[in-house]
mmCIF file of C-alpha atoms and ligand atoms in Angstrom:
data_model
loop_
_atom_site.group_PDB
_atom_site.id
_atom_site.type_symbol
_atom_site.label_atom_id
_atom_site.label_comp_id
_atom_site.label_asym_id
_atom_site.label_seq_id
_atom_site.Cartn_x
_atom_site.Cartn_y
_atom_site.Cartn_z
ATOM 1 C CA MET A 1 45.654 -7.713 69.330
ATOM 2 C CA SER A 2 44.880 -8.663 65.916
ATOM 3 C CA ASP A 3 47.540 -9.185 63.175
ATOM 4 C CA ALA A 4 46.479 -6.035 61.689
ATOM 5 C CA ASP A 5 46.636 -4.038 64.951
ATOM 6 C CA ALA A 6 50.008 -5.344 65.520
ATOM 7 C CA LEU A 7 51.430 -4.449 61.881
ATOM 8 C CA VAL A 8 49.714 -0.961 62.306
ATOM 9 C CA THR A 9 51.341 -0.562 65.709
ATOM 10 C CA ALA A 10 54.797 -1.535 64.343
ATOM 11 C CA GLY A 11 54.500 0.637 61.359
ATOM 12 C CA LYS A 12 53.805 3.668 63.516
ATOM 13 C CA GLN A 13 57.198 2.632 65.565
ATOM 14 C CA LEU A 14 59.393 1.680 62.377
ATOM 15 C CA LEU A 15 58.223 3.899 59.388
ATOM 16 C CA LEU A 16 58.974 7.580 59.508
ATOM 17 C CA ASN A 17 55.774 9.529 59.942
ATOM 18 C CA ASN A 18 55.484 11.268 56.446
ATOM 19 C CA TYR A 19 51.836 9.670 55.647
ATOM 20 C CA ARG A 20 48.543 10.018 56.944
ATOM 21 C CA GLN A 21 47.537 6.505 56.949
ATOM 22 C CA ALA A 22 44.120 5.113 57.587
ATOM 23 C CA PRO A 23 44.785 2.029 60.226
ATOM 24 C CA VAL A 24 44.204 -0.536 57.409
ATOM 25 C CA VAL A 25 46.522 -3.079 55.733
ATOM 26 C CA MET A 26 45.421 -4.090 52.394
ATOM 27 C CA SER A 27 46.249 -7.743 51.772
ATOM 28 C CA ARG A 28 44.741 -8.777 48.039
ATOM 29 C CA GLY A 29 42.609 -7.399 45.327
ATOM 30 C CA GLU A 30 40.638 -8.605 42.358
ATOM 31 C CA GLY A 31 39.435 -5.987 39.822
ATOM 32 C CA CYS A 32 38.203 -3.143 41.698
ATOM 33 C CA VAL A 33 37.632 -4.871 45.194
ATOM 34 C CA LEU A 34 40.453 -4.950 47.763
ATOM 35 C CA TRP A 35 40.434 -7.066 50.998
ATOM 36 C CA ASP A 36 42.348 -6.193 53.989
ATOM 37 C CA THR A 37 44.116 -8.618 56.455
ATOM 38 C CA THR A 38 41.152 -8.981 58.529
ATOM 39 C CA GLY A 39 39.187 -10.158 55.314
ATOM 40 C CA ARG A 40 36.927 -6.913 55.178
ATOM 41 C CA ARG A 41 36.102 -6.417 51.507
ATOM 42 C CA TYR A 42 36.465 -2.726 50.296
ATOM 43 C CA LEU A 43 34.836 -1.244 46.929
ATOM 44 C CA ASP A 44 38.121 0.396 45.580
ATOM 45 C CA MET A 45 37.411 4.006 43.567
ATOM 46 C CA THR A 46 41.139 5.202 44.201
ATOM 47 C CA ALA A 47 42.990 2.286 42.159
ATOM 48 C CA GLY A 48 46.196 3.000 44.211
ATOM 49 C CA VAL A 49 45.770 7.021 43.751
ATOM 50 C CA ALA A 50 44.968 6.771 39.976
ATOM 51 C CA VAL A 51 47.668 3.857 39.355
ATOM 52 C CA CYS A 52 45.888 0.510 38.663
ATOM 53 C CA VAL A 53 44.010 0.823 35.424
ATOM 54 C CA LEU A 54 43.457 -2.801 34.672
ATOM 55 C CA GLY A 55 42.073 -3.111 38.430
ATOM 56 C CA HIS A 56 43.963 -5.571 40.918
ATOM 57 C CA GLY A 57 44.977 -9.001 40.199
ATOM 58 C CA ASP A 58 44.925 -8.873 36.273
ATOM 59 C CA PRO A 59 45.798 -12.218 35.450
ATOM 60 C CA GLY A 60 47.747 -11.269 32.144
ATOM 61 C CA LEU A 61 49.733 -8.681 33.961
ATOM 62 C CA ALA A 62 50.702 -11.058 36.725
ATOM 63 C CA HIS A 63 51.712 -13.752 33.974
ATOM 64 C CA THR A 64 53.841 -11.115 31.883
ATOM 65 C CA VAL A 65 55.686 -9.751 34.788
ATOM 66 C CA GLY A 66 56.412 -13.554 36.102
ATOM 67 C CA GLU A 67 57.570 -14.598 32.844
ATOM 68 C CA GLN A 68 59.771 -11.359 32.427
ATOM 69 C CA ALA A 69 61.241 -11.899 35.821
ATOM 70 C CA ARG A 70 62.267 -15.343 35.101
ATOM 71 C CA ARG A 71 64.055 -14.291 31.962
ATOM 72 C CA LEU A 72 65.751 -10.840 32.911
ATOM 73 C CA VAL A 73 64.522 -8.439 35.555
ATOM 74 C CA HIS A 74 67.669 -5.661 35.351
ATOM 75 C CA SER A 75 70.383 -5.075 32.881
ATOM 76 C CA SER A 76 71.059 -1.375 32.849
ATOM 77 C CA ASN A 77 71.227 1.382 30.692
ATOM 78 C CA LEU A 78 74.644 0.440 29.705
ATOM 79 C CA TYR A 79 73.039 -1.634 27.127
ATOM 80 C CA TYR A 80 69.709 -1.156 24.940
ATOM 81 C CA VAL A 81 66.677 -2.735 26.603
ATOM 82 C CA GLU A 82 64.148 -4.250 24.092
ATOM 83 C CA ASN A 83 61.236 -3.474 25.858
ATOM 84 C CA GLN A 84 61.872 -0.001 26.644
ATOM 85 C CA ILE A 85 62.259 0.697 22.725
ATOM 86 C CA ARG A 86 58.930 -1.300 21.863
ATOM 87 C CA LEU A 87 57.443 0.948 24.841
ATOM 88 C CA ALA A 88 58.718 4.277 23.278
ATOM 89 C CA ASP A 89 57.308 3.130 20.205
ATOM 90 C CA ALA A 90 54.017 2.500 21.384
ATOM 91 C CA LEU A 91 53.714 5.536 23.704
ATOM 92 C CA VAL A 92 55.135 7.894 20.370
ATOM 93 C CA ARG A 93 52.311 5.760 18.397
ATOM 94 C CA ARG A 94 49.631 7.228 20.777
ATOM 95 C CA GLY A 95 49.959 10.537 19.114
ATOM 96 C CA PHE A 96 53.092 12.162 20.250
ATOM 97 C CA ALA A 97 56.074 12.732 17.686
ATOM 98 C CA GLY A 98 59.310 12.272 19.845
ATOM 99 C CA ARG A 99 61.456 10.214 22.151
ATOM 100 C CA ALA A 100 61.389 8.716 25.195
ATOM 101 C CA PHE A 101 63.165 8.885 28.523
ATOM 102 C CA PHE A 102 62.308 6.089 31.211
ATOM 103 C CA CYS A 103 62.155 6.702 35.054
ATOM 104 C CA ASN A 104 60.645 5.684 38.181
ATOM 105 C CA SER A 105 58.164 7.810 39.098
ATOM 106 C CA GLY A 106 56.138 10.954 38.294
ATOM 107 C CA ALA A 107 58.417 13.237 40.287
ATOM 108 C CA GLU A 108 61.145 11.813 38.554
ATOM 109 C CA ALA A 109 59.845 12.235 35.106
ATOM 110 C CA ASN A 110 59.120 16.036 36.071
ATOM 111 C CA GLU A 111 62.610 16.153 37.308
ATOM 112 C CA ALA A 112 63.744 14.918 33.602
ATOM 113 C CA ALA A 113 61.501 17.575 32.160
ATOM 114 C CA LEU A 114 62.912 20.430 34.163
ATOM 115 C CA LYS A 115 66.386 19.358 33.431
ATOM 116 C CA LEU A 116 65.600 19.086 29.749
ATOM 117 C CA ALA A 117 63.970 22.493 29.581
ATOM 118 C CA ARG A 118 66.715 24.298 31.348
ATOM 119 C CA ARG A 119 69.607 22.396 29.023
ATOM 120 C CA TYR A 120 67.545 23.074 26.040
ATOM 121 C CA GLN A 121 67.545 26.792 26.557
ATOM 122 C CA VAL A 122 70.645 27.229 28.390
ATOM 123 C CA THR A 123 72.957 24.899 26.323
ATOM 124 C CA THR A 124 71.488 24.139 22.947
ATOM 125 C CA GLN A 125 69.981 27.543 22.462
ATOM 126 C CA ASN A 126 72.757 29.384 23.948
ATOM 127 C CA ARG A 127 70.389 31.574 26.106
ATOM 128 C CA PRO A 128 72.036 31.531 29.678
ATOM 129 C CA ALA A 129 69.610 33.903 31.173
ATOM 130 C CA ARG A 130 66.194 32.059 30.146
ATOM 131 C CA ILE A 131 66.033 30.005 33.188
ATOM 132 C CA GLU A 132 62.439 31.089 34.847
ATOM 133 C CA ILE A 133 59.812 28.304 34.939
ATOM 134 C CA VAL A 134 56.269 29.519 34.968
ATOM 135 C CA ALA A 135 53.889 27.260 36.957
ATOM 136 C CA PHE A 136 50.410 27.464 38.408
ATOM 137 C CA GLU A 137 48.966 28.063 41.733
ATOM 138 C CA ASN A 138 47.388 25.048 43.327
ATOM 139 C CA SER A 139 49.174 22.841 40.934
ATOM 140 C CA PHE A 140 51.104 19.652 42.385
ATOM 141 C CA HIS A 141 53.883 18.035 40.451
ATOM 142 C CA GLY A 142 55.683 15.772 43.067
ATOM 143 C CA ARG A 143 58.001 15.810 46.118
ATOM 144 C CA THR A 144 61.559 16.036 45.033
ATOM 145 C CA ILE A 145 63.388 19.318 45.358
ATOM 146 C CA GLY A 146 62.675 20.307 41.501
ATOM 147 C CA SER A 147 59.160 18.901 41.361
ATOM 148 C CA LEU A 148 58.293 20.476 44.511
ATOM 149 C CA SER A 149 59.588 23.719 43.592
ATOM 150 C CA VAL A 150 57.071 24.083 40.524
ATOM 151 C CA THR A 151 54.368 22.932 42.996
ATOM 152 C CA GLY A 152 52.020 25.635 43.676
ATOM 153 C CA GLN A 153 50.510 24.907 46.998
ATOM 154 C CA ALA A 154 52.193 25.938 50.322
ATOM 155 C CA LYS A 155 51.384 22.937 52.399
ATOM 156 C CA TYR A 156 53.692 20.805 50.256
ATOM 157 C CA ARG A 157 56.553 23.366 50.246
ATOM 158 C CA ASP A 158 56.508 24.896 53.681
ATOM 159 C CA GLY A 159 59.717 24.030 55.529
ATOM 160 C CA PHE A 160 61.788 22.817 52.437
ATOM 161 C CA GLY A 161 63.314 25.945 51.294
ATOM 162 C CA PRO A 162 65.194 27.654 49.716
ATOM 163 C CA LEU A 163 63.657 25.671 46.585
ATOM 164 C CA PHE A 164 64.817 25.357 42.818
ATOM 165 C CA GLY A 165 64.067 28.541 40.889
ATOM 166 C CA PRO A 166 63.375 30.720 39.667
ATOM 167 C CA VAL A 167 59.860 29.936 39.535
ATOM 168 C CA LYS A 168 56.674 32.018 39.222
ATOM 169 C CA PHE A 169 53.180 30.910 40.231
ATOM 170 C CA ILE A 170 50.409 32.417 37.974
ATOM 171 C CA PRO A 171 46.329 31.301 38.197
ATOM 172 C CA PHE A 172 45.452 28.473 36.394
ATOM 173 C CA GLY A 173 43.072 28.927 33.440
ATOM 174 C CA VAL A 174 43.579 32.868 33.358
ATOM 175 C CA ALA A 175 44.220 33.550 29.599
ATOM 176 C CA GLU A 176 45.955 37.301 30.636
ATOM 177 C CA ALA A 177 48.201 36.058 33.175
ATOM 178 C CA VAL A 178 49.728 33.704 30.630
ATOM 179 C CA ARG A 179 50.208 36.513 27.922
ATOM 180 C CA ALA A 180 51.355 38.556 30.702
ATOM 181 C CA ASN A 181 54.177 36.254 32.318
ATOM 182 C CA VAL A 182 55.090 33.871 29.583
ATOM 183 C CA THR A 183 57.842 36.026 27.687
ATOM 184 C CA ASP A 184 60.781 35.619 25.478
ATOM 185 C CA LYS A 185 62.694 35.426 29.196
ATOM 186 C CA THR A 186 60.510 32.403 30.170
ATOM 187 C CA CYS A 187 62.528 28.709 29.927
ATOM 188 C CA ALA A 188 59.627 26.489 30.387
ATOM 189 C CA VAL A 189 55.948 26.214 31.677
ATOM 190 C CA ILE A 190 54.689 23.228 33.345
ATOM 191 C CA ILE A 191 50.997 22.457 33.569
ATOM 192 C CA GLU A 192 48.683 19.546 34.294
ATOM 193 C CA PRO A 193 45.940 19.391 31.550
ATOM 194 C CA VAL A 194 43.456 18.864 34.362
ATOM 195 C CA GLN A 195 44.839 19.920 38.104
ATOM 196 C CA ALA A 196 44.463 16.710 40.079
ATOM 197 C CA GLU A 197 45.603 16.843 43.756
ATOM 198 C CA GLY A 198 44.540 20.576 43.832
ATOM 199 C CA GLY A 199 40.899 19.553 43.695
ATOM 200 C CA ILE A 200 40.131 18.016 39.925
ATOM 201 C CA PHE A 201 40.047 21.516 38.013
ATOM 202 C CA LEU A 202 39.410 21.622 34.470
ATOM 203 C CA PRO A 203 40.673 24.509 32.530
ATOM 204 C CA PRO A 204 38.429 26.855 30.706
ATOM 205 C CA PRO A 205 37.931 25.987 26.814
ATOM 206 C CA GLY A 206 40.582 27.305 24.646
ATOM 207 C CA PHE A 207 42.980 28.171 27.703
ATOM 208 C CA LEU A 208 45.332 25.413 26.762
ATOM 209 C CA GLN A 209 45.216 26.392 22.945
ATOM 210 C CA GLU A 210 46.239 30.042 24.110
ATOM 211 C CA LEU A 211 49.111 28.604 26.280
ATOM 212 C CA ARG A 212 50.521 26.704 23.320
ATOM 213 C CA ARG A 213 50.319 29.383 21.441
ATOM 214 C CA ARG A 214 52.332 31.933 24.037
ATOM 215 C CA CYS A 215 54.948 29.225 24.299
ATOM 216 C CA SER A 216 55.402 28.967 20.653
ATOM 217 C CA GLU A 217 55.477 32.768 20.169
ATOM 218 C CA THR A 218 58.167 33.006 22.510
ATOM 219 C CA GLY A 219 59.804 29.870 22.340
ATOM 220 C CA THR A 220 59.186 28.398 25.641
ATOM 221 C CA VAL A 221 59.222 24.839 26.155
ATOM 222 C CA LEU A 222 55.605 23.887 27.182
ATOM 223 C CA ILE A 223 55.730 20.877 29.578
ATOM 224 C CA PHE A 224 52.404 19.015 30.192
ATOM 225 C CA ASP A 225 52.596 16.838 33.580
ATOM 226 C CA GLU A 226 50.589 13.922 32.595
ATOM 227 C CA VAL A 227 51.612 11.704 35.604
ATOM 228 C CA GLN A 228 47.736 11.556 36.434
ATOM 229 C CA THR A 229 45.870 12.642 33.411
ATOM 230 C CA GLY A 230 47.557 10.184 31.216
ATOM 231 C CA VAL A 231 47.522 6.591 30.334
ATOM 232 C CA GLY A 232 43.690 6.810 29.627
ATOM 233 C CA ARG A 233 42.375 8.178 33.045
ATOM 234 C CA THR A 234 40.659 11.213 31.370
ATOM 235 C CA GLY A 235 39.020 9.237 28.347
ATOM 236 C CA THR A 236 41.944 9.524 25.717
ATOM 237 C CA PHE A 237 45.375 8.074 26.084
ATOM 238 C CA TYR A 238 47.209 11.381 26.655
ATOM 239 C CA GLY A 239 44.938 14.248 28.280
ATOM 240 C CA PHE A 240 46.315 16.776 26.071
ATOM 241 C CA GLU A 241 44.371 15.088 22.810
ATOM 242 C CA LYS A 242 40.848 16.257 24.061
ATOM 243 C CA GLU A 243 42.177 19.950 23.801
ATOM 244 C CA GLY A 244 43.587 19.938 20.368
ATOM 245 C CA VAL A 245 46.739 20.833 21.686
ATOM 246 C CA VAL A 246 50.507 19.158 21.605
ATOM 247 C CA PRO A 247 53.033 20.246 24.007
ATOM 248 C CA ASP A 248 56.825 19.969 23.703
ATOM 249 C CA VAL A 249 57.397 17.770 26.497
ATOM 250 C CA ILE A 250 55.290 14.934 28.654
ATOM 251 C CA THR A 251 55.558 13.132 31.932
ATOM 252 C CA LEU A 252 53.936 9.678 32.566
ATOM 253 C CA ALA A 253 53.847 7.698 35.494
ATOM 254 C CA LYS A 254 51.012 6.354 37.770
ATOM 255 C CA GLY A 255 48.952 4.176 35.015
ATOM 256 C CA LEU A 256 51.756 3.402 33.095
ATOM 257 C CA GLY A 257 52.886 0.301 34.530
ATOM 258 C CA GLY A 258 49.224 -0.423 35.974
ATOM 259 C CA GLY A 259 51.133 -0.799 39.240
ATOM 260 C CA VAL A 260 54.515 -1.384 38.784
ATOM 261 C CA PRO A 261 56.613 1.526 39.449
ATOM 262 C CA ILE A 262 57.544 3.197 35.927
ATOM 263 C CA GLY A 263 57.752 6.989 34.847
ATOM 264 C CA ALA A 264 58.574 8.296 31.597
ATOM 265 C CA MET A 265 59.487 11.605 29.644
ATOM 266 C CA LEU A 266 58.617 12.328 26.031
ATOM 267 C CA ALA A 267 60.281 15.150 24.321
ATOM 268 C CA ASN A 268 59.889 16.310 20.651
ATOM 269 C CA GLU A 269 62.853 16.111 18.380
ATOM 270 C CA GLU A 270 63.884 19.679 18.690
ATOM 271 C CA VAL A 271 63.639 19.753 22.793
ATOM 272 C CA GLY A 272 64.872 16.319 23.160
ATOM 273 C CA ARG A 273 68.168 16.994 21.658
ATOM 274 C CA ALA A 274 69.530 18.965 24.599
ATOM 275 C CA PHE A 275 70.473 15.545 26.196
ATOM 276 C CA GLU A 276 73.378 14.223 25.177
ATOM 277 C CA PRO A 277 75.112 11.003 26.522
ATOM 278 C CA GLY A 278 76.003 11.266 30.155
ATOM 279 C CA THR A 279 73.592 14.493 30.793
ATOM 280 C CA HIS A 280 71.076 12.606 32.253
ATOM 281 C CA GLY A 281 70.230 9.042 33.627
ATOM 282 C CA SER A 282 68.319 6.501 36.035
ATOM 283 C CA THR A 283 69.764 3.249 37.336
ATOM 284 C CA PHE A 284 66.440 1.750 37.213
ATOM 285 C CA GLY A 285 64.947 3.502 34.613
ATOM 286 C CA GLY A 286 63.053 1.650 31.838
ATOM 287 C CA ASN A 287 64.317 -1.782 33.093
ATOM 288 C CA PRO A 288 63.265 -4.606 31.191
ATOM 289 C CA PHE A 289 60.676 -5.640 34.229
ATOM 290 C CA ALA A 290 59.068 -2.339 34.549
ATOM 291 C CA THR A 291 58.810 -2.159 30.699
ATOM 292 C CA ALA A 292 57.505 -5.609 30.355
ATOM 293 C CA ALA A 293 54.524 -4.185 32.691
ATOM 294 C CA ALA A 294 53.783 -1.346 30.606
ATOM 295 C CA LEU A 295 54.110 -2.698 27.440
ATOM 296 C CA TYR A 296 51.380 -5.385 28.784
ATOM 297 C CA VAL A 297 49.280 -2.328 29.916
ATOM 298 C CA GLN A 298 49.588 -0.723 26.498
ATOM 299 C CA GLU A 299 48.347 -4.093 24.832
ATOM 300 C CA ALA A 300 45.595 -4.405 27.142
ATOM 301 C CA ILE A 301 44.245 -1.157 26.965
ATOM 302 C CA ASP A 302 43.392 -1.799 23.415
ATOM 303 C CA ARG A 303 42.245 -5.155 23.380
ATOM 304 C CA MET A 304 39.973 -4.486 26.507
ATOM 305 C CA GLY A 305 38.847 -1.257 24.496
ATOM 306 C CA LEU A 306 39.674 0.794 27.744
ATOM 307 C CA LEU A 307 39.699 4.426 26.512
ATOM 308 C CA GLU A 308 36.067 3.846 25.419
ATOM 309 C CA ARG A 309 34.836 2.387 28.434
ATOM 310 C CA CYS A 310 36.646 4.876 30.586
ATOM 311 C CA ARG A 311 34.804 7.739 28.631
ATOM 312 C CA GLU A 312 31.349 5.667 29.115
ATOM 313 C CA ALA A 313 32.000 4.869 32.634
ATOM 314 C CA GLY A 314 33.248 8.430 33.081
ATOM 315 C CA ALA A 315 30.200 9.936 31.781
ATOM 316 C CA TYR A 316 28.078 7.493 33.982
ATOM 317 C CA LEU A 317 29.952 8.438 37.023
ATOM 318 C CA GLY A 318 30.120 12.147 36.415
ATOM 319 C CA ASN A 319 26.286 12.250 35.917
ATOM 320 C CA ALA A 320 25.433 10.105 39.066
ATOM 321 C CA LEU A 321 27.889 12.508 41.260
ATOM 322 C CA THR A 322 26.214 15.490 39.626
ATOM 323 C CA ARG A 323 22.627 14.052 40.569
ATOM 324 C CA MET A 324 23.807 13.063 44.053
ATOM 325 C CA ALA A 325 25.221 16.525 44.615
ATOM 326 C CA GLU A 326 21.708 18.109 44.029
ATOM 327 C CA ARG A 327 20.091 16.005 46.330
ATOM 328 C CA ARG A 328 22.929 16.586 48.724
ATOM 329 C CA ARG A 329 22.916 20.391 48.875
ATOM 330 C CA PRO A 330 23.868 22.085 50.910
ATOM 331 C CA ARG A 331 26.410 19.558 51.955
ATOM 332 C CA THR A 332 27.632 18.996 48.494
ATOM 333 C CA ARG A 333 28.589 22.264 45.688
ATOM 334 C CA GLY A 334 28.634 19.914 42.924
ATOM 335 C CA ALA A 335 30.939 17.584 40.922
ATOM 336 C CA ARG A 336 33.267 17.876 38.202
ATOM 337 C CA GLY A 337 35.846 15.713 36.257
ATOM 338 C CA ARG A 338 36.981 14.205 33.013
ATOM 339 C CA GLY A 339 36.593 10.605 32.117
ATOM 340 C CA LEU A 340 37.363 8.614 35.177
ATOM 341 C CA LEU A 341 38.671 11.274 37.045
ATOM 342 C CA GLN A 342 35.659 12.882 39.001
ATOM 343 C CA GLY A 343 35.618 14.810 42.116
ATOM 344 C CA LEU A 344 32.266 15.407 44.493
ATOM 345 C CA VAL A 345 32.662 18.890 46.011
ATOM 346 C CA LEU A 346 31.661 19.553 49.683
ATOM 347 C CA ASP A 347 30.790 22.294 51.460
ATOM 348 C CA GLY A 348 33.863 21.350 53.938
ATOM 349 C CA ASP A 349 36.342 19.179 54.705
ATOM 350 C CA ALA A 350 36.012 15.629 53.044
ATOM 351 C CA THR A 351 37.958 13.918 55.110
ATOM 352 C CA PRO A 352 35.507 12.788 57.696
ATOM 353 C CA VAL A 353 33.390 11.576 54.944
ATOM 354 C CA VAL A 354 36.265 9.523 53.098
ATOM 355 C CA ASN A 355 36.802 7.724 56.654
ATOM 356 C CA ALA A 356 33.170 7.199 57.371
ATOM 357 C CA ALA A 357 33.194 5.763 53.609
ATOM 358 C CA ARG A 358 35.975 3.464 54.167
ATOM 359 C CA GLU A 359 34.140 2.236 57.280
ATOM 360 C CA ARG A 360 31.290 1.361 55.052
ATOM 361 C CA GLY A 361 33.620 -0.723 52.721
ATOM 362 C CA LEU A 362 34.069 2.012 50.052
ATOM 363 C CA LEU A 363 37.813 3.404 49.128
ATOM 364 C CA VAL A 364 38.087 7.092 47.899
ATOM 365 C CA SER A 365 40.320 9.641 48.759
ATOM 366 C CA VAL A 366 40.207 13.516 49.166
ATOM 367 C CA VAL A 367 42.156 16.372 47.086
ATOM 368 C CA GLY A 368 42.138 19.889 47.425
ATOM 369 C CA GLY A 369 40.602 19.730 51.366
ATOM 370 C CA ASN A 370 36.871 19.410 50.633
ATOM 371 C CA VAL A 371 36.966 17.311 47.283
ATOM 372 C CA ILE A 372 36.034 13.737 46.954
ATOM 373 C CA ARG A 373 38.014 11.894 44.300
ATOM 374 C CA PHE A 374 36.914 9.067 42.266
ATOM 375 C CA ALA A 375 39.787 7.704 40.298
ATOM 376 C CA PRO A 376 39.149 4.034 39.915
ATOM 377 C CA ALA A 377 40.230 1.486 37.484
ATOM 378 C CA LEU A 378 39.448 1.736 33.769
ATOM 379 C CA ILE A 379 37.668 -1.611 33.949
ATOM 380 C CA ILE A 380 35.070 0.013 36.655
ATOM 381 C CA SER A 381 31.242 -1.630 35.630
ATOM 382 C CA LYS A 382 28.202 0.766 36.247
ATOM 383 C CA THR A 383 26.964 -1.636 38.818
ATOM 384 C CA GLU A 384 30.049 -0.980 40.868
ATOM 385 C CA ILE A 385 29.758 2.673 40.288
ATOM 386 C CA ASP A 386 25.953 2.496 41.392
ATOM 387 C CA GLU A 387 27.200 0.559 44.665
ATOM 388 C CA ALA A 388 29.946 3.627 45.244
ATOM 389 C CA VAL A 389 27.279 6.383 44.918
ATOM 390 C CA HIS A 390 24.936 4.493 47.100
ATOM 391 C CA ILE A 391 27.317 4.020 49.881
ATOM 392 C CA LEU A 392 28.654 7.361 49.662
ATOM 393 C CA GLU A 393 25.253 8.940 49.680
ATOM 394 C CA GLY A 394 24.250 6.719 52.697
ATOM 395 C CA VAL A 395 27.429 8.804 54.522
ATOM 396 C CA LEU A 396 26.133 12.057 53.572
ATOM 397 C CA SER A 397 22.947 11.481 54.531
ATOM 398 C CA ASP A 398 23.757 10.119 57.911
ATOM 399 C CA GLY A 399 26.583 12.409 58.921
HETATM 400 C C1 PLP B 401 50.278 15.491 38.294
HETATM 401 C C2 PLP B 401 51.191 14.880 38.883
HETATM 402 N N1 PLP B 401 52.345 15.109 39.189
HETATM 403 C C3 PLP B 401 53.204 14.547 39.656
HETATM 404 C C4 PLP B 401 53.198 13.407 40.662
HETATM 405 C C5 PLP B 401 53.977 12.807 41.441
HETATM 406 O O1 PLP B 401 54.117 11.451 41.003
HETATM 407 P P1 PLP B 401 54.944 10.362 41.896
HETATM 408 O O2 PLP B 401 54.229 10.364 43.212
HETATM 409 O O3 PLP B 401 55.078 9.193 41.064
HETATM 410 O O4 PLP B 401 56.347 11.021 42.109
HETATM 411 C C6 PLP B 401 51.767 13.101 40.959
HETATM 412 C C7 PLP B 401 51.410 12.519 42.061
HETATM 413 O O5 PLP B 401 50.200 12.602 42.650
HETATM 414 C C8 PLP B 401 50.649 14.010 40.495
HETATM 415 O O6 PLP B 401 49.475 13.906 40.095
#
């Protein structure tokens, strides 16, 4: 048995069986390329599920975390953390007036947002009955009980009830549903500016503006889950910038640390004041190590012009996928996305295609059952995009 086979066998015995994992063990990466333990090369259009925005093996990130680890990995939130303050400043300067709380993942950031919204309505505003959350069908917000409770897909929720509530799910992109269901009894609305895990659905023009208007009218806290759309993924630093609306609360994770685990919740002054000393916390949240990585990512995004590169590469990829979808009908139904969050829509289950692509050295992933997601590093080149599209088209034309 090769080392990789032995590892996979041991993994099957020793790890809980909660992931659907390919029998591959990744060993190292450089830019948009990964190598497994057998030395096979893969062109990586997943970036660790929309995480490694700078690609793999970025020397500056490696240097920064190495230096920081030598100086101080962790000191706790009993004391101020310099990098945390600098990171909060950087995130606010990106165009959101407010304050930051740091944690370790997207689900945890959403938990913080839900707790903040409830405390704001019930305690700060003294409206004890105002506890209902409005969320969207087909959404994804994470796997903890709170974030799962606002996730509008049965496949993630089944078997875990009773969940946190009350939560009302309404259709994504339907303005009348917003007007009918967001009322002066709603605590908060949580929404992804682009539904990612659900299958890469963009909101219709003006929908998020209507949602913003309705939340303001009714005193409802508007939470944008930017865990996947944030940190440049859709071509602007925050996904909301494209829509001309500003939410009350934003959650971030994934790309924020370039692969080092870190999440954040940002809240405007008004809503943010609901957290007082002792009301919320996280042992590891915003520690010197994770925030050093995130600060490096912030600096690299500007120095390398990654927002502009994302817009250009995203348009190139989107066009290439649209043309391929035309050529490969009826197996494909089209392409959609924004920036470097793009999907090729198939006429059936995308899993066999994704598996066949991996066999040919291309890593992509499935969202929404029939959509192939492309979420590469923001440094992806046109040559690499061409290679990815070529491999995928080969799979589609053979299979
Ligand atoms: C929009 C969105 N929110 C939340 C999450 C959960 O993030 P995490 O896995 O870091 O808890 C994800 C993960 O895919 C996501 O896409």
